PDB file of C-alpha atoms in Angstrom:
ATOM      1  CA  GLY A   1      85.188 -39.714 -95.498  1.00  0.00           C
ATOM      2  CA  GLU A   2      87.702 -36.917 -95.341  1.00  0.00           C
ATOM      3  CA  ASN A   3      91.263 -37.559 -96.536  1.00  0.00           C
ATOM      4  CA  VAL A   4      94.038 -35.438 -95.037  1.00  0.00           C
ATOM      5  CA  GLU A   5      97.550 -35.484 -96.454  1.00  0.00           C
ATOM      6  CA  GLN A   6     100.480 -33.974 -94.560  1.00  0.00           C
ATOM      7  CA  HIS A   7     103.979 -33.016 -95.707  1.00  0.00           C
ATOM      8  CA  PRO A   8     106.809 -33.340 -94.971  1.00  0.00           C
ATOM      9  CA  SER A   9     106.973 -36.460 -92.835  1.00  0.00           C
ATOM     10  CA  THR A  10     110.219 -35.276 -91.231  1.00  0.00           C
ATOM     11  CA  LEU A  11     111.660 -31.804 -90.888  1.00  0.00           C
ATOM     12  CA  SER A  12     114.917 -30.630 -89.337  1.00  0.00           C
ATOM     13  CA  VAL A  13     115.647 -26.961 -88.716  1.00  0.00           C
ATOM     14  CA  GLN A  14     118.302 -24.988 -86.913  1.00  0.00           C
ATOM     15  CA  GLU A  15     117.257 -23.324 -83.686  1.00  0.00           C
ATOM     16  CA  GLY A  16     115.887 -19.888 -84.441  1.00  0.00           C
ATOM     17  CA  ASP A  17     114.797 -20.741 -87.975  1.00  0.00           C
ATOM     18  CA  SER A  18     111.194 -21.121 -89.096  1.00  0.00           C
ATOM     19  CA  ALA A  19     109.347 -24.367 -89.762  1.00  0.00           C
ATOM     20  CA  VAL A  20     106.400 -24.863 -92.100  1.00  0.00           C
ATOM     21  CA  ILE A  21     104.176 -27.940 -92.271  1.00  0.00           C
ATOM     22  CA  LYS A  22     101.534 -28.272 -94.977  1.00  0.00           C
ATOM     23  CA  CYS A  23      98.298 -30.238 -95.179  1.00  0.00           C
ATOM     24  CA  THR A  24      95.667 -30.757 -97.841  1.00  0.00           C
ATOM     25  CA  TYR A  25      92.127 -32.022 -97.372  1.00  0.00           C
ATOM     26  CA  SER A  26      89.581 -33.502 -99.756  1.00  0.00           C
ATOM     27  CA  ASP A  27      86.130 -32.669 -98.378  1.00  0.00           C
ATOM     28  CA  SER A  28      84.959 -29.125 -99.065  1.00  0.00           C
ATOM     29  CA  ALA A  29      82.509 -29.493 -96.155  1.00  0.00           C
ATOM     30  CA  SER A  30      85.405 -29.387 -93.640  1.00  0.00           C
ATOM     31  CA  ASN A  31      85.052 -26.324 -91.452  1.00  0.00           C
ATOM     32  CA  TYR A  32      87.444 -26.968 -88.560  1.00  0.00           C
ATOM     33  CA  PHE A  33      91.213 -27.452 -88.789  1.00  0.00           C
ATOM     34  CA  PRO A  34      93.167 -28.071 -85.571  1.00  0.00           C
ATOM     35  CA  TRP A  35      96.863 -28.786 -85.113  1.00  0.00           C
ATOM     36  CA  TYR A  36      98.139 -31.117 -82.410  1.00  0.00           C
ATOM     37  CA  LYS A  37     101.619 -31.529 -80.954  1.00  0.00           C
ATOM     38  CA  GLN A  38     102.679 -34.884 -79.589  1.00  0.00           C
ATOM     39  CA  GLU A  39     105.862 -35.276 -77.606  1.00  0.00           C
ATOM     40  CA  LEU A  40     107.452 -38.693 -77.314  1.00  0.00           C
ATOM     41  CA  GLY A  41     105.300 -41.021 -75.226  1.00  0.00           C
ATOM     42  CA  LYS A  42     102.723 -38.333 -74.513  1.00  0.00           C
ATOM     43  CA  ARG A  43      99.190 -37.532 -75.589  1.00  0.00           C
ATOM     44  CA  PRO A  44      98.428 -35.267 -78.574  1.00  0.00           C
ATOM     45  CA  GLN A  45      97.754 -31.730 -77.375  1.00  0.00           C
ATOM     46  CA  LEU A  46      96.020 -28.943 -79.245  1.00  0.00           C
ATOM     47  CA  ILE A  47      98.330 -26.055 -80.104  1.00  0.00           C
ATOM     48  CA  ILE A  48      96.183 -23.998 -82.452  1.00  0.00           C
ATOM     49  CA  ASP A  49      93.025 -24.346 -84.512  1.00  0.00           C
ATOM     50  CA  ILE A  50      91.222 -22.410 -87.215  1.00  0.00           C
ATOM     51  CA  ARG A  51      87.693 -22.371 -88.530  1.00  0.00           C
ATOM     52  CA  SER A  52      86.760 -22.044 -92.179  1.00  0.00           C
ATOM     53  CA  ASN A  53      85.536 -18.463 -91.864  1.00  0.00           C
ATOM     54  CA  VAL A  54      89.054 -17.298 -90.954  1.00  0.00           C
ATOM     55  CA  GLY A  55      92.074 -17.180 -93.268  1.00  0.00           C
ATOM     56  CA  GLU A  56      94.834 -16.867 -90.672  1.00  0.00           C
ATOM     57  CA  LYS A  57      95.298 -17.158 -86.933  1.00  0.00           C
ATOM     58  CA  LYS A  58      98.339 -16.429 -84.786  1.00  0.00           C
ATOM     59  CA  ASP A  59      99.338 -17.311 -81.251  1.00  0.00           C
ATOM     60  CA  GLN A  60     102.782 -16.018 -80.305  1.00  0.00           C
ATOM     61  CA  ARG A  61     105.309 -17.988 -82.381  1.00  0.00           C
ATOM     62  CA  ILE A  62     102.800 -20.214 -84.142  1.00  0.00           C
ATOM     63  CA  ALA A  63     100.358 -19.401 -86.905  1.00  0.00           C
ATOM     64  CA  VAL A  64      98.007 -21.290 -89.141  1.00  0.00           C
ATOM     65  CA  THR A  65      96.834 -20.266 -92.609  1.00  0.00           C
ATOM     66  CA  LEU A  66      93.880 -21.693 -94.520  1.00  0.00           C
ATOM     67  CA  ASN A  67      93.174 -21.605 -98.245  1.00  0.00           C
ATOM     68  CA  LYS A  68      89.664 -22.978 -98.752  1.00  0.00           C
ATOM     69  CA  THR A  69      89.789 -22.684-102.516  1.00  0.00           C
ATOM     70  CA  ALA A  70      92.890 -24.835-102.774  1.00  0.00           C
ATOM     71  CA  LYS A  71      91.861 -26.971 -99.784  1.00  0.00           C
ATOM     72  CA  HIS A  72      95.115 -26.627 -97.932  1.00  0.00           C
ATOM     73  CA  PHE A  73      96.254 -25.277 -94.601  1.00  0.00           C
ATOM     74  CA  SER A  74      99.663 -24.779 -93.070  1.00  0.00           C
ATOM     75  CA  LEU A  75     101.341 -24.482 -89.676  1.00  0.00           C
ATOM     76  CA  HIS A  76     104.102 -21.925 -89.282  1.00  0.00           C
ATOM     77  CA  ILE A  77     106.464 -21.914 -86.309  1.00  0.00           C
ATOM     78  CA  THR A  78     108.874 -18.995 -86.051  1.00  0.00           C
ATOM     79  CA  GLU A  79     112.014 -18.661 -83.931  1.00  0.00           C
ATOM     80  CA  THR A  80     112.056 -22.395 -83.289  1.00  0.00           C
ATOM     81  CA  GLN A  81     113.377 -23.713 -79.994  1.00  0.00           C
ATOM     82  CA  PRO A  82     114.554 -27.209 -78.969  1.00  0.00           C
ATOM     83  CA  GLU A  83     111.318 -27.711 -77.014  1.00  0.00           C
ATOM     84  CA  ASP A  84     109.393 -27.411 -80.293  1.00  0.00           C
ATOM     85  CA  SER A  85     110.823 -30.807 -81.266  1.00  0.00           C
ATOM     86  CA  ALA A  86     107.856 -33.198 -81.481  1.00  0.00           C
ATOM     87  CA  VAL A  87     105.457 -34.814 -83.919  1.00  0.00           C
ATOM     88  CA  TYR A  88     102.832 -32.449 -85.287  1.00  0.00           C
ATOM     89  CA  PHE A  89      99.469 -33.599 -86.658  1.00  0.00           C
ATOM     90  CA  CYS A  90      97.009 -31.641 -88.729  1.00  0.00           C
ATOM     91  CA  ALA A  91      93.341 -32.611 -88.857  1.00  0.00           C
ATOM     92  CA  ALA A  92      90.103 -31.710 -90.603  1.00  0.00           C
ATOM     93  CA  ASN A  93      86.553 -32.593 -89.673  1.00  0.00           C
ATOM     94  CA  GLY A  94      84.920 -33.327 -93.028  1.00  0.00           C
ATOM     95  CA  GLY A  95      81.958 -31.201 -91.981  1.00  0.00           C
ATOM     96  CA  ALA A  96      81.166 -33.659 -89.208  1.00  0.00           C
ATOM     97  CA  ASN A  97      81.921 -33.893 -85.499  1.00  0.00           C
ATOM     98  CA  ASN A  98      84.877 -36.232 -85.945  1.00  0.00           C
ATOM     99  CA  LEU A  99      88.468 -35.418 -86.801  1.00  0.00           C
ATOM    100  CA  PHE A 100      90.489 -37.015 -89.578  1.00  0.00           C
ATOM    101  CA  PHE A 101      94.215 -36.742 -89.003  1.00  0.00           C
ATOM    102  CA  GLY A 102      97.217 -36.428 -91.241  1.00  0.00           C
ATOM    103  CA  THR A 103     100.071 -38.895 -90.841  1.00  0.00           C
ATOM    104  CA  GLY A 104     102.241 -36.512 -88.836  1.00  0.00           C
ATOM    105  CA  THR A 105     105.466 -34.519 -89.213  1.00  0.00           C
ATOM    106  CA  ARG A 106     108.417 -35.198 -86.965  1.00  0.00           C
ATOM    107  CA  LEU A 107     110.073 -31.839 -86.317  1.00  0.00           C
ATOM    108  CA  THR A 108     113.611 -31.761 -84.962  1.00  0.00           C
ATOM    109  CA  VAL A 109     115.084 -28.448 -83.854  1.00  0.00           C
ATOM    110  CA  ILE A 110     118.875 -28.604 -83.835  1.00  0.00           C
ATOM    111  CA  PRO A 111     120.481 -26.449 -81.110  1.00  0.00           C
TER     112      PRO A 111
ATOM    113  CA  ASN B   1      89.753 -31.849 -62.822  1.00  0.00           C
ATOM    114  CA  ALA B   2      91.492 -34.958 -64.187  1.00  0.00           C
ATOM    115  CA  GLY B   3      90.369 -34.479 -67.810  1.00  0.00           C
ATOM    116  CA  VAL B   4      90.388 -37.730 -69.791  1.00  0.00           C
ATOM    117  CA  THR B   5      91.637 -40.827 -67.972  1.00  0.00           C
ATOM    118  CA  GLN B   6      92.405 -44.148 -69.634  1.00  0.00           C
ATOM    119  CA  THR B   7      92.981 -47.503 -67.982  1.00  0.00           C
ATOM    120  CA  PRO B   8      95.053 -49.576 -68.249  1.00  0.00           C
ATOM    121  CA  LYS B   9      98.223 -47.863 -69.489  1.00  0.00           C
ATOM    122  CA  PHE B  10      99.811 -51.041 -70.799  1.00  0.00           C
ATOM    123  CA  ARG B  11      98.472 -54.479 -71.649  1.00  0.00           C
ATOM    124  CA  VAL B  12      99.787 -57.598 -73.318  1.00  0.00           C
ATOM    125  CA  LEU B  13      97.294 -60.078 -74.751  1.00  0.00           C
ATOM    126  CA  LYS B  14      97.576 -63.386 -76.491  1.00  0.00           C
ATOM    127  CA  THR B  15      95.820 -63.905 -79.804  1.00  0.00           C
ATOM    128  CA  GLY B  16      92.176 -64.698 -79.223  1.00  0.00           C
ATOM    129  CA  GLN B  17      91.922 -63.153 -75.764  1.00  0.00           C
ATOM    130  CA  SER B  18      89.446 -60.404 -74.999  1.00  0.00           C
ATOM    131  CA  MET B  19      89.761 -57.196 -73.050  1.00  0.00           C
ATOM    132  CA  THR B  20      88.080 -53.872 -72.356  1.00  0.00           C
ATOM    133  CA  LEU B  21      89.714 -50.449 -72.311  1.00  0.00           C
ATOM    134  CA  LEU B  22      88.081 -47.869 -70.085  1.00  0.00           C
ATOM    135  CA  CYS B  23      87.912 -44.151 -70.756  1.00  0.00           C
ATOM    136  CA  ALA B  24      86.517 -41.669 -68.274  1.00  0.00           C
ATOM    137  CA  GLN B  25      86.109 -37.898 -68.575  1.00  0.00           C
ATOM    138  CA  ASP B  26      85.071 -35.410 -65.930  1.00  0.00           C
ATOM    139  CA  MET B  27      84.468 -32.396 -68.193  1.00  0.00           C
ATOM    140  CA  ASN B  28      80.802 -33.154 -68.943  1.00  0.00           C
ATOM    141  CA  HIS B  29      81.638 -33.548 -72.635  1.00  0.00           C
ATOM    142  CA  GLU B  30      78.982 -34.883 -74.970  1.00  0.00           C
ATOM    143  CA  TYR B  31      81.285 -36.446 -77.570  1.00  0.00           C
ATOM    144  CA  MET B  32      83.773 -39.229 -76.988  1.00  0.00           C
ATOM    145  CA  TYR B  33      86.098 -41.008 -79.385  1.00  0.00           C
ATOM    146  CA  TRP B  34      88.450 -43.952 -79.633  1.00  0.00           C
ATOM    147  CA  TYR B  35      91.474 -43.643 -81.947  1.00  0.00           C
ATOM    148  CA  ARG B  36      94.355 -45.963 -82.649  1.00  0.00           C
ATOM    149  CA  GLN B  37      97.826 -44.723 -83.467  1.00  0.00           C
ATOM    150  CA  ASP B  38     100.228 -46.742 -85.552  1.00  0.00           C
ATOM    151  CA  PRO B  39     103.667 -45.669 -86.818  1.00  0.00           C
ATOM    152  CA  GLY B  40     103.415 -43.661 -90.027  1.00  0.00           C
ATOM    153  CA  MET B  41      99.618 -43.771 -90.066  1.00  0.00           C
ATOM    154  CA  GLY B  42      98.610 -41.006 -87.737  1.00  0.00           C
ATOM    155  CA  LEU B  43      95.471 -41.329 -85.642  1.00  0.00           C
ATOM    156  CA  ARG B  44      92.590 -43.337 -87.053  1.00  0.00           C
ATOM    157  CA  LEU B  45      89.075 -43.229 -85.653  1.00  0.00           C
ATOM    158  CA  ILE B  46      87.692 -46.562 -84.452  1.00  0.00           C
ATOM    159  CA  HIS B  47      84.312 -45.644 -82.935  1.00  0.00           C
ATOM    160  CA  TYR B  48      82.742 -42.569 -81.463  1.00  0.00           C
ATOM    161  CA  SER B  49      79.734 -41.459 -79.448  1.00  0.00           C
ATOM    162  CA  VAL B  50      77.682 -38.280 -79.708  1.00  0.00           C
ATOM    163  CA  GLY B  51      76.032 -38.740 -76.335  1.00  0.00           C
ATOM    164  CA  GLU B  52      75.061 -41.176 -73.615  1.00  0.00           C
ATOM    165  CA  GLY B  53      73.615 -44.364 -75.083  1.00  0.00           C
ATOM    166  CA  THR B  54      74.853 -43.699 -78.626  1.00  0.00           C
ATOM    167  CA  THR B  55      77.726 -45.178 -80.623  1.00  0.00           C
ATOM    168  CA  ALA B  56      78.824 -44.995 -84.244  1.00  0.00           C
ATOM    169  CA  LYS B  57      81.510 -46.524 -86.444  1.00  0.00           C
ATOM    170  CA  GLY B  58      84.608 -44.636 -87.483  1.00  0.00           C
ATOM    171  CA  GLU B  59      87.242 -45.384 -90.110  1.00  0.00           C
ATOM    172  CA  VAL B  60      88.532 -48.702 -88.721  1.00  0.00           C
ATOM    173  CA  PRO B  61      85.771 -50.314 -86.601  1.00  0.00           C
ATOM    174  CA  ASP B  62      86.270 -53.995 -87.458  1.00  0.00           C
ATOM    175  CA  GLY B  63      87.229 -56.185 -84.494  1.00  0.00           C
ATOM    176  CA  TYR B  64      86.133 -53.606 -81.905  1.00  0.00           C
ATOM    177  CA  ASN B  65      82.954 -52.839 -80.001  1.00  0.00           C
ATOM    178  CA  VAL B  66      82.075 -49.892 -77.786  1.00  0.00           C
ATOM    179  CA  SER B  67      79.521 -48.887 -75.212  1.00  0.00           C
ATOM    180  CA  ARG B  68      78.529 -45.583 -73.591  1.00  0.00           C
ATOM    181  CA  LEU B  69      76.161 -46.440 -70.795  1.00  0.00           C
ATOM    182  CA  LYS B  70      77.110 -43.347 -68.807  1.00  0.00           C
ATOM    183  CA  LYS B  71      77.956 -39.927 -70.198  1.00  0.00           C
ATOM    184  CA  GLN B  72      81.362 -39.853 -68.540  1.00  0.00           C
ATOM    185  CA  ASN B  73      82.521 -43.321 -69.656  1.00  0.00           C
ATOM    186  CA  PHE B  74      83.326 -44.812 -73.039  1.00  0.00           C
ATOM    187  CA  LEU B  75      84.445 -48.459 -73.199  1.00  0.00           C
ATOM    188  CA  LEU B  76      86.344 -50.094 -76.044  1.00  0.00           C
ATOM    189  CA  GLY B  77      86.193 -53.876 -76.293  1.00  0.00           C
ATOM    190  CA  LEU B  78      88.263 -56.367 -78.230  1.00  0.00           C
ATOM    191  CA  GLU B  79      86.376 -59.657 -78.419  1.00  0.00           C
ATOM    192  CA  SER B  80      89.137 -61.768 -79.968  1.00  0.00           C
ATOM    193  CA  ALA B  81      92.450 -59.955 -80.131  1.00  0.00           C
ATOM    194  CA  ALA B  82      94.651 -60.233 -83.211  1.00  0.00           C
ATOM    195  CA  PRO B  83      98.299 -59.177 -83.715  1.00  0.00           C
ATOM    196  CA  SER B  84      97.042 -56.478 -86.144  1.00  0.00           C
ATOM    197  CA  GLN B  85      95.429 -54.783 -83.146  1.00  0.00           C
ATOM    198  CA  THR B  86      98.798 -54.100 -81.565  1.00  0.00           C
ATOM    199  CA  SER B  87      98.739 -50.333 -81.285  1.00  0.00           C
ATOM    200  CA  VAL B  88      98.490 -47.348 -78.994  1.00  0.00           C
ATOM    201  CA  TYR B  89      94.868 -46.501 -78.248  1.00  0.00           C
ATOM    202  CA  PHE B  90      93.788 -42.980 -77.421  1.00  0.00           C
ATOM    203  CA  CYS B  91      90.467 -41.918 -76.034  1.00  0.00           C
ATOM    204  CA  ALA B  92      89.320 -38.323 -76.558  1.00  0.00           C
ATOM    205  CA  SER B  93      86.365 -36.178 -75.647  1.00  0.00           C
ATOM    206  CA  SER B  94      84.872 -32.977 -77.014  1.00  0.00           C
ATOM    207  CA  LEU B  95      82.295 -30.606 -75.580  1.00  0.00           C
ATOM    208  CA  THR B  96      80.158 -30.056 -78.682  1.00  0.00           C
ATOM    209  CA  GLY B  97      82.017 -31.760 -81.522  1.00  0.00           C
ATOM    210  CA  ALA B  98      84.448 -30.638 -84.218  1.00  0.00           C
ATOM    211  CA  GLN B  99      81.729 -29.174 -86.450  1.00  0.00           C
ATOM    212  CA  HIS B 100      81.232 -26.488 -83.832  1.00  0.00           C
ATOM    213  CA  GLY B 101      84.931 -25.846 -83.411  1.00  0.00           C
ATOM    214  CA  SER B 102      85.174 -27.807 -80.184  1.00  0.00           C
ATOM    215  CA  PRO B 103      88.638 -29.371 -79.863  1.00  0.00           C
ATOM    216  CA  LEU B 104      89.356 -32.937 -78.842  1.00  0.00           C
ATOM    217  CA  HIS B 105      91.000 -33.565 -75.482  1.00  0.00           C
ATOM    218  CA  PHE B 106      93.033 -36.760 -75.382  1.00  0.00           C
ATOM    219  CA  GLY B 107      93.824 -39.230 -72.647  1.00  0.00           C
ATOM    220  CA  ASN B 108      97.343 -40.545 -72.044  1.00  0.00           C
ATOM    221  CA  GLY B 109      96.881 -43.620 -74.177  1.00  0.00           C
ATOM    222  CA  THR B 110      96.968 -47.385 -73.718  1.00  0.00           C
ATOM    223  CA  ARG B 111      99.776 -49.382 -75.289  1.00  0.00           C
ATOM    224  CA  LEU B 112      98.408 -52.770 -76.311  1.00  0.00           C
ATOM    225  CA  THR B 113     100.541 -55.639 -77.584  1.00  0.00           C
ATOM    226  CA  VAL B 114      98.939 -58.779 -78.996  1.00  0.00           C
ATOM    227  CA  THR B 115     101.278 -61.754 -79.333  1.00  0.00           C
TER     228      THR B 115
END
């Protein structure tokens, strides 16, 4: 099955700075790459996703980039705010209808 | 529209006991999934279903069974609980599956402790 690696495992940034989280995947058949945000004690919630026919997608302060050749994709958060503090998970589908998740990045935004 | 509902929210079992976790969705989604979440390991797929009456194994299926007798419900069973099954369990559903760019919608989770 698909193997998704995520880095870093923890990330601290000052409020207003940018945060970048990177993921790599192993299966070239993957064609769907969502990002989920999970606040403490809550469910994972989709924040942005990208399909393999698109190289970049933006939604206000968040963006995702995809490099199919290198098999990696990244989440970019600009102008970070304290409410961005959470655990972020990347995922890839391995060409199937399931999702394989990375191990998560705990982002802390320091006011 | 409640989305994905899981019951119970918390449960404590003794080794060897059995239990069933219930997941219900009211979005008419075809696909349903059971994941477990452990510290430092992300979300791992246990079993999934691509439609009513179907089930399939995921990454970590051993020790679990599932059933999808109705489209809106997906049950996860533990026949003989073990301490290694202590985890937070999340159910999710998807309209047409990840291959078609359909995101997963998660329930609130069930925290299970096996002593």
